[in-house]
Short mmCIF file of C-alpha atoms in Angstrom, two decimals:
data_model
loop_
_atom_site.label_atom_id
_atom_site.label_comp_id
_atom_site.label_asym_id
_atom_site.label_seq_id
_atom_site.Cartn_x
_atom_site.Cartn_y
_atom_site.Cartn_z
CA UNK X 102 18.18 19.48 -50.29
CA UNK X 103 17.58 23.35 -48.75
CA UNK X 104 14.69 25.25 -47.34
CA UNK X 105 15.30 27.44 -50.13
CA UNK X 106 14.57 24.39 -52.42
CA UNK X 107 11.58 23.54 -50.64
CA UNK X 108 10.69 27.17 -51.10
CA UNK X 109 11.26 27.28 -55.13
CA UNK X 110 9.41 23.77 -55.49
CA UNK X 111 6.03 25.79 -53.30
CA UNK X 112 6.53 28.92 -55.56
CA UNK X 113 6.87 27.56 -58.46
CA UNK X 114 4.16 24.80 -58.03
CA UNK X 115 1.68 27.96 -57.27
CA UNK X 116 2.57 29.76 -60.66
CA UNK X 117 3.75 27.00 -63.10
CA UNK X 118 6.09 29.16 -64.75
CA UNK X 119 9.83 29.79 -64.68
CA UNK X 120 9.45 33.53 -65.00
CA UNK X 121 6.54 34.43 -61.94
CA UNK X 122 8.09 31.98 -59.74
CA UNK X 123 11.18 33.56 -60.24
CA UNK X 124 10.55 37.23 -59.60
CA UNK X 125 8.09 36.44 -56.58
CA UNK X 126 11.48 34.90 -54.89
CA UNK X 127 13.40 37.72 -56.03
CA UNK X 128 15.40 36.33 -58.34
CA UNK X 129 16.86 35.70 -61.95
CA UNK X 130 15.28 32.58 -64.22
CA UNK X 131 18.00 30.76 -65.17
CA UNK X 132 19.25 30.63 -61.02
CA UNK X 133 16.25 28.97 -60.30
CA UNK X 134 15.73 26.68 -63.15
CA UNK X 135 19.21 24.85 -61.87
CA UNK X 136 18.34 25.03 -58.79
CA UNK X 137 15.06 22.99 -59.43
CA UNK X 138 16.91 20.60 -61.72
CA UNK X 139 19.80 19.72 -58.85
CA UNK X 140 16.64 19.27 -56.35
CA UNK X 141 15.15 16.40 -59.59
CA UNK X 142 18.83 15.25 -59.71
CA UNK X 143 19.38 14.79 -56.25
CA UNK X 144 15.42 13.19 -55.73
CA UNK X 145 16.31 11.29 -58.91
CA UNK X 146 13.15 12.05 -60.69
CA UNK X 147 11.07 14.69 -61.54
CA UNK X 148 8.75 16.97 -60.24
CA UNK X 149 7.52 19.36 -62.85
CA UNK X 150 6.54 18.05 -66.25
CA UNK X 151 8.27 20.70 -69.18
CA UNK X 152 5.39 20.83 -71.48
CA UNK X 153 5.08 23.37 -74.01
CA UNK X 154 2.10 25.05 -72.16
CA UNK X 155 3.60 25.56 -69.39
CA UNK X 156 4.28 23.40 -65.87
CA UNK X 157 2.68 20.91 -64.58
CA UNK X 158 3.45 18.90 -61.61
CA UNK X 159 4.35 15.25 -61.13
CA UNK X 160 2.89 12.72 -58.97
CA UNK X 161 6.31 12.59 -56.97
CA UNK X 162 5.85 16.50 -57.43
CA UNK X 163 2.31 16.69 -55.26
CA UNK X 164 3.98 14.44 -52.97
CA UNK X 165 7.06 16.62 -52.34
CA UNK X 166 5.08 19.75 -52.21
CA UNK X 167 2.34 17.88 -49.66
CA UNK X 168 5.66 17.98 -47.05
CA UNK X 169 7.72 20.86 -48.50
CA UNK X 170 4.97 22.94 -46.95
CA UNK X 171 4.61 21.22 -44.01
CA UNK X 172 9.27 21.55 -43.52
CA UNK X 173 8.46 24.94 -44.19
CA UNK X 174 5.88 25.47 -41.63
CA UNK X 175 7.63 23.67 -39.11
CA UNK X 176 11.21 26.03 -40.11
CA UNK X 177 9.10 28.78 -39.33
CA UNK X 178 7.97 27.27 -35.92
CA UNK X 179 11.73 26.74 -35.20
CA UNK X 180 12.45 30.33 -35.94
CA UNK X 181 9.82 31.49 -33.96
CA UNK X 182 10.49 29.17 -30.97
CA UNK X 183 14.38 30.09 -31.14
CA UNK X 184 13.52 34.20 -31.18
CA UNK X 185 10.95 33.11 -28.68
CA UNK X 186 12.96 31.52 -26.49
CA UNK X 187 15.94 34.26 -26.80
CA UNK X 188 13.23 36.59 -25.19
CA UNK X 189 12.86 34.25 -22.44
CA UNK X 190 8.98 34.28 -23.91
CA UNK X 191 9.30 30.58 -24.01
CA UNK X 192 11.06 27.65 -23.53
CA UNK X 193 12.12 25.96 -20.54
CA UNK X 194 13.38 27.12 -17.08
CA UNK X 195 14.75 24.44 -14.26
CA UNK X 196 13.94 26.12 -11.12
CA UNK X 197 15.69 24.59 -7.58
CA UNK X 198 14.36 25.57 -4.22
CA UNK X 199 15.28 25.10 -0.43
CA UNK X 200 12.40 23.81 1.13
CA UNK X 201 11.86 27.36 3.20
CA UNK X 202 11.18 28.73 0.31
CA UNK X 203 7.99 27.13 -0.43
CA UNK X 204 6.22 28.74 2.10
CA UNK X 205 6.04 32.40 0.72
CA UNK X 206 9.25 33.40 -1.53
CA UNK X 207 8.81 31.18 -3.99
CA UNK X 208 4.70 30.98 -4.61
CA UNK X 209 5.25 35.02 -5.02
CA UNK X 210 8.24 34.73 -7.34
CA UNK X 211 6.94 31.73 -9.47
CA UNK X 212 2.83 33.60 -9.69
CA UNK X 213 4.87 37.10 -11.13
CA UNK X 214 6.69 35.29 -13.57
CA UNK X 215 3.85 33.12 -14.89
CA UNK X 216 2.13 36.43 -15.26
CA UNK X 217 4.54 37.42 -17.28
CA UNK X 218 5.67 34.55 -19.45
CA UNK X 219 2.73 31.94 -19.44
CA UNK X 220 4.57 29.76 -21.80
CA UNK X 221 7.58 28.71 -21.05
CA UNK X 222 7.44 25.31 -18.56
CA UNK X 223 8.84 25.13 -15.38
CA UNK X 224 10.81 22.09 -14.32
CA UNK X 225 10.86 22.35 -10.01
CA UNK X 226 12.31 20.65 -7.86
CA UNK X 227 13.50 20.63 -4.04
CA UNK X 228 16.39 19.66 -2.15
CA UNK X 229 19.48 21.42 -0.17
CA UNK X 230 21.67 24.72 -0.80
CA UNK X 231 24.44 22.57 -1.34
CA UNK X 232 22.99 20.31 -3.79
CA UNK X 233 21.09 22.92 -5.96
CA UNK X 234 23.89 24.94 -6.15
CA UNK X 235 26.46 22.04 -7.37
CA UNK X 236 23.43 21.27 -9.82
CA UNK X 237 23.40 24.97 -11.41
CA UNK X 238 27.52 24.33 -11.43
CA UNK X 239 27.14 21.47 -13.52
CA UNK X 240 24.12 22.85 -15.72
CA UNK X 241 21.22 20.33 -14.51
CA UNK X 242 19.62 23.51 -13.16
CA UNK X 243 18.71 27.03 -14.05
CA UNK X 244 18.37 29.04 -11.67
CA UNK X 245 17.42 27.92 -7.51
CA UNK X 246 16.19 29.50 -4.37
CA UNK X 247 18.82 29.21 -1.32
CA UNK X 248 19.79 30.19 1.76
CA UNK X 249 22.13 32.49 2.84
CA UNK X 250 24.90 31.73 4.23
CA UNK X 251 26.53 30.38 1.58
CA UNK X 252 29.18 28.61 3.00
CA UNK X 253 30.88 26.54 0.17
CA UNK X 254 32.69 27.43 -2.49
CA UNK X 255 30.26 27.81 -5.19
CA UNK X 256 30.67 29.17 -9.60
CA UNK X 257 26.67 30.22 -8.95
CA UNK X 258 26.05 34.18 -8.69
CA UNK X 259 23.89 34.45 -5.57
CA UNK X 260 22.50 37.25 -5.14
CA UNK X 261 20.28 38.50 -1.89
CA UNK X 262 16.40 38.64 -2.37
CA UNK X 263 15.06 39.02 1.17
CA UNK X 264 16.43 39.41 4.80
CA UNK X 265 14.45 37.32 7.27
CA UNK X 266 14.96 38.22 11.34
CA UNK X 267 15.28 35.04 13.54
CA UNK X 268 12.38 33.69 15.36
CA UNK X 269 12.07 31.57 18.36
CA UNK X 270 9.43 28.80 17.69
CA UNK X 271 8.30 26.69 20.90
CA UNK X 272 5.41 24.45 21.63
CA UNK X 273 2.39 25.77 22.56
CA UNK X 274 1.98 24.37 25.84
CA UNK X 275 5.60 25.80 27.05
CA UNK X 276 6.24 27.79 29.93
CA UNK X 277 8.14 30.39 27.50
CA UNK X 278 5.02 31.38 26.26
CA UNK X 279 4.22 34.92 27.10
CA UNK X 280 7.65 35.28 28.90
CA UNK X 281 8.10 39.82 27.50
CA UNK X 282 11.58 40.27 26.37
CA UNK X 283 13.02 37.07 26.10
CA UNK X 284 16.56 36.60 24.97
CA UNK X 285 18.86 34.20 24.11
CA UNK X 286 21.37 33.76 26.42
CA UNK X 287 18.65 33.06 28.97
CA UNK X 288 17.94 29.78 26.86
CA UNK X 289 21.26 27.96 27.97
CA UNK X 290 19.27 24.80 29.65
CA UNK X 291 16.89 24.28 27.10
CA UNK X 292 17.05 21.78 24.64
CA UNK X 293 17.22 23.03 21.04
CA UNK X 294 16.33 21.26 17.80
CA UNK X 295 18.46 21.93 14.67
CA UNK X 296 19.16 21.99 11.29
CA UNK X 297 22.36 19.17 9.88
CA UNK X 298 25.53 20.96 9.35
CA UNK X 299 26.60 18.35 6.20
CA UNK X 300 23.36 19.03 4.58
CA UNK X 301 21.96 22.53 5.68
CA UNK X 302 25.34 24.40 6.18
CA UNK X 303 23.71 27.79 6.41
CA UNK X 304 21.37 27.03 8.74
CA UNK X 305 23.67 25.06 11.20
CA UNK X 306 26.13 27.58 10.83
CA UNK X 307 24.28 30.88 11.67
CA UNK X 308 22.59 28.69 14.74
CA UNK X 309 25.97 27.93 16.49
CA UNK X 310 26.79 31.19 15.64
CA UNK X 311 23.68 33.04 17.45
CA UNK X 312 24.52 30.43 20.38
CA UNK X 313 27.91 31.37 20.22
CA UNK X 314 27.14 34.96 20.79
CA UNK X 315 25.07 34.57 23.76
CA UNK X 316 27.26 32.55 25.68
CA UNK X 317 25.51 29.93 25.84
CA UNK X 318 25.71 26.14 24.68
CA UNK X 319 22.18 24.76 24.95
CA UNK X 320 22.25 20.59 23.76
CA UNK X 321 21.27 20.10 21.11
CA UNK X 322 18.50 16.65 21.25
CA UNK X 323 17.70 16.46 17.35
CA UNK X 324 18.53 17.26 14.16
CA UNK X 325 15.69 17.77 11.42
CA UNK X 326 16.37 19.05 7.76
CA UNK X 327 12.71 20.04 6.89
CA UNK X 328 11.33 23.02 8.32
CA UNK X 329 7.88 21.26 9.15
CA UNK X 330 9.83 18.50 11.01
CA UNK X 331 11.36 20.80 12.70
CA UNK X 332 8.04 22.24 13.72
CA UNK X 333 6.39 19.11 14.34
CA UNK X 334 8.87 17.78 16.70
CA UNK X 335 8.71 21.39 18.85
CA UNK X 336 5.11 20.76 18.85
CA UNK X 337 5.72 16.97 20.18
CA UNK X 338 7.44 19.22 22.78
CA UNK X 339 10.87 17.82 21.69
CA UNK X 340 12.40 20.78 21.95
CA UNK X 341 12.63 24.79 20.97
CA UNK X 342 14.03 26.18 17.50
CA UNK X 343 15.51 29.29 15.79
CA UNK X 344 14.01 29.68 12.65
CA UNK X 345 13.68 32.56 9.90
CA UNK X 346 10.13 34.44 10.94
CA UNK X 347 9.05 34.02 6.93
CA UNK X 348 8.90 30.85 6.34
CA UNK X 349 7.81 29.38 10.11
CA UNK X 350 4.96 31.65 10.17
CA UNK X 351 3.21 30.77 7.22
CA UNK X 352 3.89 27.03 8.07
CA UNK X 353 2.70 27.55 11.63
CA UNK X 354 -0.94 29.03 10.82
CA UNK X 355 -1.80 26.41 8.61
CA UNK X 356 -0.20 22.95 10.23
CA UNK X 357 1.06 23.80 13.80
CA UNK X 358 -0.44 25.33 16.95
CA UNK X 359 3.50 26.37 18.23
CA UNK X 360 3.74 29.40 19.65
CA UNK X 361 6.39 31.85 17.46
CA UNK X 362 8.33 34.35 19.74
CA UNK X 363 10.34 37.29 17.88
CA UNK X 364 14.22 37.49 18.91
CA UNK X 365 15.45 40.73 20.27
CA UNK X 366 18.93 39.99 20.69
CA UNK X 367 21.16 41.60 18.22
CA UNK X 368 23.53 39.07 16.46
#
């Protein structure tokens, strides 16, 4: 059974005449008659009674006609969905993101994308850069917002979307608040909170590189993955932290009273 046969049944049921149906289908009458006979033979029953006055649908033909209309409708829907999917206007996109992207970059991108493709279903998941790149390679994600630099070999193509300065997050009552011209080299004795090397290797490496350039080896008192956790530990007075300003400013305004100080030392 083929879709073209169902289309032929539909047109033949509307005209009840092989000649007129063949004209509408832009085909000759003998091939149409042969096609309908093959379908009846496959089903094991007549769909049309051949009368001297013309054609008449049998009860089996009435039942087939009902489902033929539905089948042709859904076939058209499949074609439309495939076309829309190819054009990016429908379907599903699996998006991964690092927690820091949730504060500024991701909402902006998602809002813009939904405005252009409102029918596309977005499946959004949070994880670390390493895990997201692995899942891109495994094809369980379509795209991901990760943090640069990427230190591990990755099959995914990485495209920079924005640049960020590093800022120093300190508690609101820290003696560092209000210092003018503060440099990273001045903080060799201050305890730091950093991202763990195993889970957030890029940020961990950037922080240690900054220490190296500044010529300091400050004590690292705690590691934390999520920016909310880092800021919470800073606010509790456990230590200070270097973080990208785009994510910290947004988070601090909403949840924490820690102070953010622009970093002036060139890396």
